[in-house]
Amino acid sequence: MTKIALLIGLAIATLSACAQTDHYIAAAYSGMKFQVPGSPVIVGSLGANNDILLIKYSNNVGERYISFGTENTLDTGGCGWPDFFEATLSANQDYGCDRASVESFKSVFVRGADTGVWKVSDRVYYYFLSDQEPSFVFFQSDNGNLIKLESDFLDSDGFRRVLGDL
């Protein structure tokens, strides 16, 4: 009887532990680690000038993906990245950056998106989240690169989880 009770207790404990298992895996990009949802269908990387890490969760083309890419060639209109992103998020028309660059970025990333800034520890994340289109988060990596995190299915909490804030 004691053995049966012990086996039942062990089975319940094992099932409880499995139910609480975190379904995220670590992904490394640009010298940083991120927590992405587990069970991707495919993971691919294009190095050199493209420098993209793509994690797919669907067999359908262009659906359910997370990508990390280096965006060092983003036209910031003569501003540093922090000033540029602050200009794109501001309703103020006096940018200090080239107006055409700011307006061009706004037309692609800001219109129709929930926008803002997350500050986590000593890092700043500029987010552009959309219900209809892919969503984006821009931030500077530890090695000084501008990183664009993109997904067509993550919500605010999902992005923050990937970035290690939840």
Coordinates of N, CA and C in Angstrom, one line a residue:
M1 N 0.8 -1.2 0.0 CA 0.0 0.0 0.0 C 0.9 1.3 0.0
T2 N 1.9 1.2 0.8 CA 2.8 2.4 0.8 C 3.5 2.6 -0.5
K3 N 3.8 1.6 -1.2 CA 4.5 1.7 -2.5 C 3.5 2.3 -3.5
I4 N 2.2 1.9 -3.5 CA 1.2 2.5 -4.4 C 1.0 4.0 -4.1
A5 N 0.9 4.3 -2.8 CA 0.7 5.7 -2.5 C 1.9 6.5 -2.9
L6 N 3.1 6.0 -2.7 CA 4.3 6.7 -3.2 C 4.4 6.9 -4.7
L7 N 4.0 5.8 -5.4 CA 3.9 6.0 -6.9 C 2.9 7.0 -7.3
I8 N 1.7 7.0 -6.7 CA 0.7 8.0 -7.1 C 1.2 9.4 -6.7
G9 N 1.8 9.6 -5.6 CA 2.3 10.9 -5.2 C 3.4 11.3 -6.2
L10 N 4.3 10.4 -6.6 CA 5.4 10.7 -7.5 C 4.8 11.1 -8.9
A11 N 3.7 10.4 -9.3 CA 3.1 10.7 -10.6 C 2.4 12.1 -10.6
I12 N 1.8 12.4 -9.5 CA 1.1 13.7 -9.4 C 2.2 14.8 -9.4
A13 N 3.3 14.6 -8.6 CA 4.3 15.6 -8.6 C 5.0 15.8 -10.0
T14 N 5.2 14.7 -10.7 CA 5.7 14.8 -12.0 C 4.8 15.5 -13.0
L15 N 3.5 15.2 -12.9 CA 2.6 15.9 -13.8 C 2.5 17.4 -13.4
S16 N 2.5 17.7 -12.2 CA 2.5 19.1 -11.7 C 3.8 19.9 -12.2
A17 N 4.9 19.2 -12.1 CA 6.1 19.8 -12.6 C 6.1 20.1 -14.1
C18 N 5.5 19.1 -14.8 CA 5.4 19.3 -16.3 C 4.5 20.4 -16.7
A19 N 3.4 20.5 -15.9 CA 2.4 21.6 -16.2 C 3.0 23.0 -15.9
Q20 N 4.0 23.1 -15.1 CA 4.5 24.4 -14.7 C 5.8 24.7 -15.5
T21 N 6.2 23.7 -16.4 CA 7.4 23.9 -17.2 C 7.3 25.2 -18.1
D22 N 8.3 25.9 -18.1 CA 8.3 27.1 -19.0 C 8.5 26.7 -20.4
H23 N 7.7 27.1 -21.3 CA 7.8 26.7 -22.7 C 8.5 27.7 -23.6
Y24 N 9.7 28.2 -23.1 CA 10.5 29.2 -23.8 C 11.9 28.6 -23.9
I25 N 12.6 29.0 -25.0 CA 13.9 28.5 -25.2 C 14.8 29.8 -25.3
A26 N 16.1 29.6 -25.1 CA 17.0 30.8 -25.3 C 17.4 30.9 -26.8
A27 N 17.5 32.1 -27.2 CA 18.0 32.4 -28.6 C 19.1 33.5 -28.4
A28 N 20.2 33.3 -29.1 CA 21.3 34.3 -29.0 C 21.4 35.0 -30.3
Y29 N 21.5 36.4 -30.2 CA 21.7 37.2 -31.4 C 22.5 38.4 -30.9
S30 N 23.5 38.8 -31.7 CA 24.3 40.0 -31.6 C 24.9 40.1 -30.1
G31 N 25.3 38.9 -29.7 CA 25.9 38.9 -28.4 C 25.0 39.0 -27.2
M32 N 23.7 38.8 -27.4 CA 22.7 38.9 -26.4 C 21.8 37.7 -26.4
K33 N 21.2 37.4 -25.2 CA 20.3 36.2 -25.1 C 18.9 36.7 -25.0
F34 N 17.9 36.0 -25.6 CA 16.5 36.3 -25.6 C 15.7 35.0 -25.2
Q35 N 14.5 35.2 -24.7 CA 13.7 34.0 -24.4 C 12.5 34.0 -25.4
V36 N 12.6 33.0 -26.4 CA 11.5 32.9 -27.4 C 10.7 31.7 -27.1
P37 N 9.4 31.7 -27.6 CA 8.6 30.6 -27.4 C 9.2 29.3 -27.9
G38 N 9.0 28.2 -27.2 CA 9.6 26.9 -27.7 C 8.9 26.3 -28.9
S39 N 9.4 25.2 -29.3 CA 8.8 24.4 -30.4 C 8.7 25.2 -31.8
P40 N 9.8 25.9 -32.2 CA 9.7 26.5 -33.5 C 9.7 25.4 -34.6
V41 N 9.2 25.7 -35.7 CA 9.2 24.8 -36.9 C 10.5 24.8 -37.5
I42 N 11.1 26.0 -37.6 CA 12.4 26.2 -38.3 C 13.1 27.4 -37.7
V43 N 14.5 27.3 -37.6 CA 15.3 28.4 -37.2 C 16.3 28.6 -38.3
G44 N 16.5 29.9 -38.8 CA 17.5 30.1 -39.8 C 18.2 31.4 -39.5
S45 N 19.4 31.5 -40.1 CA 20.2 32.7 -39.9 C 20.9 33.0 -41.2
L46 N 20.9 34.3 -41.6 CA 21.6 34.8 -42.7 C 22.7 35.7 -42.1
G47 N 23.9 35.4 -42.3 CA 25.0 36.2 -41.7 C 25.4 37.3 -42.7
A48 N 26.7 37.8 -42.6 CA 27.3 38.8 -43.4 C 26.5 40.1 -43.4
N49 N 26.1 40.7 -44.5 CA 25.4 41.9 -44.6 C 24.0 41.8 -44.1
N50 N 23.4 40.7 -44.3 CA 22.0 40.5 -43.9 C 21.8 40.4 -42.4
D51 N 22.6 39.6 -41.7 CA 22.7 39.5 -40.3 C 21.3 39.4 -39.7
I52 N 20.5 38.3 -40.1 CA 19.2 38.1 -39.6 C 19.0 36.7 -38.9
L53 N 18.3 36.7 -37.8 CA 18.0 35.4 -37.2 C 16.4 35.3 -37.3
L54 N 15.9 34.2 -38.0 CA 14.5 34.0 -38.2 C 14.1 32.8 -37.5
I55 N 13.0 32.9 -36.7 CA 12.4 31.8 -35.9 C 11.0 31.7 -36.4
K56 N 10.6 30.5 -37.0 CA 9.3 30.3 -37.6 C 8.5 29.3 -36.7
Y57 N 7.2 29.6 -36.6 CA 6.3 28.8 -35.8 C 5.2 28.3 -36.7
S58 N 5.3 28.4 -38.0 CA 4.3 27.9 -38.9 C 4.9 27.5 -40.2
N59 N 4.3 26.5 -40.8 CA 4.8 26.1 -42.1 C 4.3 27.0 -43.3
N60 N 3.4 27.9 -43.0 CA 2.9 28.8 -44.0 C 3.8 30.0 -44.2
V61 N 4.1 30.3 -45.4 CA 5.0 31.4 -45.8 C 4.5 32.7 -45.1
G62 N 5.5 33.4 -44.4 CA 5.2 34.7 -43.9 C 4.2 34.8 -42.7
E63 N 4.0 33.6 -42.1 CA 3.1 33.6 -40.9 C 3.8 33.1 -39.7
R64 N 3.5 33.7 -38.5 CA 4.0 33.3 -37.2 C 5.5 33.2 -37.2
Y65 N 6.1 34.3 -37.1 CA 7.6 34.4 -37.0 C 8.1 35.4 -36.0
I66 N 9.3 35.3 -35.6 CA 10.0 36.3 -34.9 C 11.4 36.4 -35.6
S67 N 11.8 37.6 -35.8 CA 13.1 37.9 -36.5 C 13.8 38.9 -35.7
F68 N 15.1 38.8 -35.7 CA 16.1 39.7 -35.2 C 17.0 40.2 -36.4
G69 N 17.1 41.4 -36.5 CA 18.0 41.9 -37.6 C 18.7 43.2 -37.2
T70 N 19.9 43.3 -37.7 CA 20.7 44.5 -37.5 C 20.3 45.6 -38.5
E71 N 20.0 46.8 -38.0 CA 19.5 47.9 -38.8 C 20.4 49.1 -38.7
N72 N 21.7 48.9 -38.8 CA 22.6 50.0 -38.7 C 22.5 51.0 -39.8
T73 N 21.9 50.7 -40.9 CA 21.8 51.6 -42.1 C 20.5 52.4 -42.0
L74 N 19.7 52.4 -40.9 CA 18.5 53.1 -40.8 C 18.8 54.6 -41.0
D75 N 18.0 55.3 -41.9 CA 18.2 56.7 -42.1 C 17.6 57.5 -41.0
T76 N 18.4 58.0 -40.1 CA 17.9 58.8 -38.9 C 17.9 60.3 -39.1
G77 N 18.1 60.7 -40.3 CA 18.1 62.1 -40.6 C 19.1 63.0 -39.9
G78 N 20.3 62.4 -39.7 CA 21.4 63.1 -39.1 C 21.3 63.1 -37.5
C79 N 20.4 62.4 -37.0 CA 20.3 62.3 -35.5 C 20.9 60.9 -35.0
G80 N 21.2 60.9 -33.8 CA 21.5 59.6 -33.1 C 20.3 58.8 -33.0
W81 N 20.4 57.5 -32.7 CA 19.2 56.7 -32.6 C 18.2 57.1 -31.5
P82 N 18.7 57.4 -30.3 CA 17.7 57.9 -29.3 C 16.9 59.1 -29.7
D83 N 17.6 60.1 -30.3 CA 16.9 61.3 -30.7 C 15.9 61.0 -31.8
F84 N 16.4 60.2 -32.7 CA 15.5 59.9 -33.9 C 14.2 59.2 -33.4
F85 N 14.3 58.2 -32.5 CA 13.2 57.5 -32.1 C 12.3 58.3 -31.2
E86 N 12.9 59.2 -30.4 CA 12.1 60.2 -29.7 C 11.3 61.1 -30.6
A87 N 11.9 61.5 -31.7 CA 11.2 62.3 -32.7 C 10.1 61.6 -33.4
T88 N 10.3 60.3 -33.7 CA 9.2 59.5 -34.3 C 8.0 59.3 -33.4
L89 N 8.3 59.3 -32.1 CA 7.2 59.1 -31.1 C 6.5 60.4 -30.6
S90 N 7.1 61.5 -31.0 CA 6.7 62.8 -30.5 C 5.7 63.4 -31.4
A91 N 4.7 64.1 -30.9 CA 3.7 64.9 -31.7 C 4.3 66.2 -32.1
N92 N 5.4 66.6 -31.5 CA 6.1 67.8 -31.8 C 6.6 67.8 -33.2
Q93 N 6.4 68.9 -33.9 CA 6.9 69.0 -35.3 C 8.3 69.5 -35.4
D94 N 8.9 70.0 -34.4 CA 10.2 70.5 -34.4 C 11.2 69.4 -34.0
Y95 N 11.6 68.6 -34.9 CA 12.3 67.4 -34.7 C 13.8 67.6 -34.3
G96 N 14.5 68.4 -35.0 CA 16.0 68.4 -34.9 C 16.6 67.4 -35.7
C97 N 15.9 66.5 -36.3 CA 16.3 65.5 -37.3 C 15.7 65.9 -38.6
D98 N 16.3 65.4 -39.7 CA 15.7 65.6 -41.0 C 14.2 65.2 -41.0
R99 N 13.4 66.2 -41.3 CA 11.9 65.9 -41.3 C 11.5 64.8 -42.2
A100 N 12.1 64.7 -43.4 CA 11.7 63.7 -44.4 C 12.0 62.3 -43.8
S101 N 13.1 62.1 -43.1 CA 13.5 60.8 -42.5 C 12.5 60.4 -41.4
V102 N 12.1 61.4 -40.6 CA 11.2 61.1 -39.5 C 9.8 60.8 -40.0
E103 N 9.3 61.6 -41.0 CA 8.0 61.3 -41.6 C 8.0 60.0 -42.3
S104 N 9.0 59.7 -43.0 CA 9.1 58.4 -43.7 C 9.0 57.2 -42.7
F105 N 9.7 57.3 -41.6 CA 9.7 56.2 -40.6 C 8.3 56.2 -40.0
K106 N 7.7 57.3 -39.7 CA 6.3 57.3 -39.2 C 5.3 56.7 -40.1
S107 N 5.4 56.9 -41.4 CA 4.5 56.4 -42.3 C 4.5 54.9 -42.4
V108 N 5.7 54.3 -42.1 CA 5.9 52.8 -42.2 C 5.6 52.2 -40.8
F109 N 6.1 52.8 -39.7 CA 6.1 52.1 -38.5 C 5.1 52.6 -37.4
V110 N 4.7 53.9 -37.5 CA 4.0 54.5 -36.4 C 2.5 54.6 -36.7
R111 N 2.1 54.9 -37.9 CA 0.6 55.0 -38.2 C -0.1 53.7 -38.0
G112 N -1.1 53.8 -37.1 CA -2.0 52.7 -36.8 C -1.4 51.7 -35.8
A113 N -0.3 52.1 -35.1 CA 0.4 51.3 -34.2 C 0.3 51.9 -32.8
D114 N 0.4 51.0 -31.8 CA 0.6 51.4 -30.4 C 2.1 51.6 -30.2
T115 N 2.5 52.8 -29.8 CA 3.9 53.1 -29.8 C 4.3 53.6 -28.4
G116 N 5.6 53.5 -28.1 CA 6.1 54.0 -26.8 C 7.5 53.4 -26.5
V117 N 7.8 53.6 -25.3 CA 9.2 53.2 -24.8 C 9.1 52.3 -23.6
W118 N 9.8 51.3 -23.6 CA 10.0 50.4 -22.4 C 11.4 50.7 -21.9
K119 N 11.6 51.0 -20.7 CA 12.9 51.1 -20.1 C 13.1 50.0 -19.1
V120 N 14.1 49.1 -19.4 CA 14.4 48.0 -18.6 C 15.9 48.0 -18.2
S121 N 16.1 48.1 -16.9 CA 17.5 48.2 -16.4 C 18.1 49.5 -17.1
D122 N 19.2 49.3 -17.8 CA 19.9 50.4 -18.5 C 19.6 50.4 -20.0
R123 N 18.6 49.7 -20.5 CA 18.3 49.6 -21.9 C 17.0 50.2 -22.2
V124 N 16.9 50.8 -23.4 CA 15.7 51.5 -23.8 C 15.2 50.8 -25.1
Y125 N 13.9 50.4 -25.1 CA 13.3 49.7 -26.2 C 12.2 50.6 -26.8
Y126 N 12.2 50.8 -28.1 CA 11.2 51.6 -28.8 C 10.3 50.7 -29.5
Y127 N 9.0 50.7 -29.1 CA 8.1 49.7 -29.7 C 7.0 50.3 -30.6
F128 N 6.6 49.5 -31.6 CA 5.6 49.9 -32.6 C 4.8 48.7 -32.8
L129 N 3.7 48.5 -32.0 CA 2.9 47.3 -32.0 C 1.6 47.5 -32.8
S130 N 1.3 46.5 -33.7 CA 0.1 46.6 -34.5 C -0.7 45.3 -34.4
D131 N -2.0 45.5 -34.4 CA -2.9 44.3 -34.4 C -3.0 43.7 -35.8
Q132 N -2.8 44.5 -36.9 CA -3.1 44.1 -38.2 C -1.8 43.7 -39.0
E133 N -0.7 44.4 -38.7 CA 0.5 44.3 -39.4 C 1.6 43.7 -38.5
P134 N 2.8 43.3 -39.0 CA 3.8 42.9 -38.1 C 4.2 44.1 -37.1
S135 N 4.7 43.7 -35.9 CA 5.1 44.7 -34.9 C 6.6 44.7 -34.8
F136 N 7.1 45.8 -34.2 CA 8.5 46.0 -34.2 C 9.0 46.6 -32.9
V137 N 10.2 46.2 -32.4 CA 10.8 46.8 -31.3 C 12.3 47.1 -31.7
F138 N 12.7 48.3 -31.5 CA 14.1 48.7 -31.9 C 14.9 49.0 -30.6
F139 N 16.1 48.6 -30.5 CA 17.0 48.8 -29.4 C 18.4 48.7 -29.8
Q140 N 19.3 49.2 -28.9 CA 20.7 49.1 -29.2 C 21.3 47.9 -28.4
S141 N 22.1 47.1 -29.1 CA 22.7 45.9 -28.5 C 23.9 46.3 -27.7
D142 N 24.4 45.3 -27.0 CA 25.6 45.6 -26.1 C 26.8 46.0 -27.0
N143 N 26.9 45.5 -28.2 CA 28.0 45.8 -29.1 C 27.8 47.1 -30.0
G144 N 26.7 47.8 -29.7 CA 26.5 49.1 -30.3 C 25.6 49.1 -31.6
N145 N 25.1 47.9 -32.0 CA 24.3 47.8 -33.2 C 22.9 48.2 -32.9
L146 N 22.2 48.7 -33.8 CA 20.7 48.9 -33.7 C 20.0 47.6 -34.1
I147 N 19.2 47.1 -33.3 CA 18.5 45.8 -33.5 C 17.1 46.1 -33.7
K148 N 16.5 45.4 -34.7 CA 15.1 45.4 -35.0 C 14.5 44.0 -34.7
L149 N 13.6 43.9 -33.7 CA 12.9 42.7 -33.4 C 11.6 42.8 -34.0
E150 N 11.2 41.8 -34.8 CA 9.9 41.9 -35.5 C 9.2 40.6 -35.3
S151 N 7.8 40.7 -35.2 CA 7.0 39.5 -35.1 C 5.6 39.8 -35.6
D152 N 4.9 38.8 -36.2 CA 3.6 39.0 -36.6 C 2.6 38.4 -35.7
F153 N 3.0 37.9 -34.5 CA 2.1 37.3 -33.6 C 2.3 37.6 -32.1
L154 N 3.4 38.2 -31.8 CA 3.7 38.5 -30.4 C 2.9 39.8 -30.0
D155 N 2.3 39.8 -28.8 CA 1.7 41.0 -28.3 C 2.7 41.7 -27.4
S156 N 2.3 42.7 -26.7 CA 3.2 43.5 -25.8 C 3.9 42.6 -24.8
D157 N 3.1 41.8 -24.1 CA 3.7 40.8 -23.1 C 4.6 39.9 -23.8
G158 N 4.3 39.4 -25.0 CA 5.2 38.5 -25.7 C 6.5 39.1 -26.0
F159 N 6.5 40.3 -26.5 CA 7.7 41.0 -26.8 C 8.5 41.2 -25.5
R160 N 7.9 41.7 -24.5 CA 8.6 41.9 -23.2 C 9.2 40.6 -22.7
R161 N 8.5 39.5 -22.9 CA 9.0 38.2 -22.4 C 10.3 37.9 -23.2
V162 N 10.2 38.1 -24.5 CA 11.4 37.8 -25.4 C 12.6 38.6 -24.9
L163 N 12.3 39.9 -24.5 CA 13.4 40.8 -24.1 C 13.8 40.6 -22.7
G164 N 13.2 39.7 -22.0 CA 13.6 39.4 -20.6 C 13.0 40.3 -19.6
D165 N 11.9 41.0 -19.9 CA 11.3 41.9 -19.0 C 10.1 41.3 -18.2
L166 N 9.7 40.1 -18.5 CA 8.6 39.4 -17.8 C 9.1 38.1 -17.3

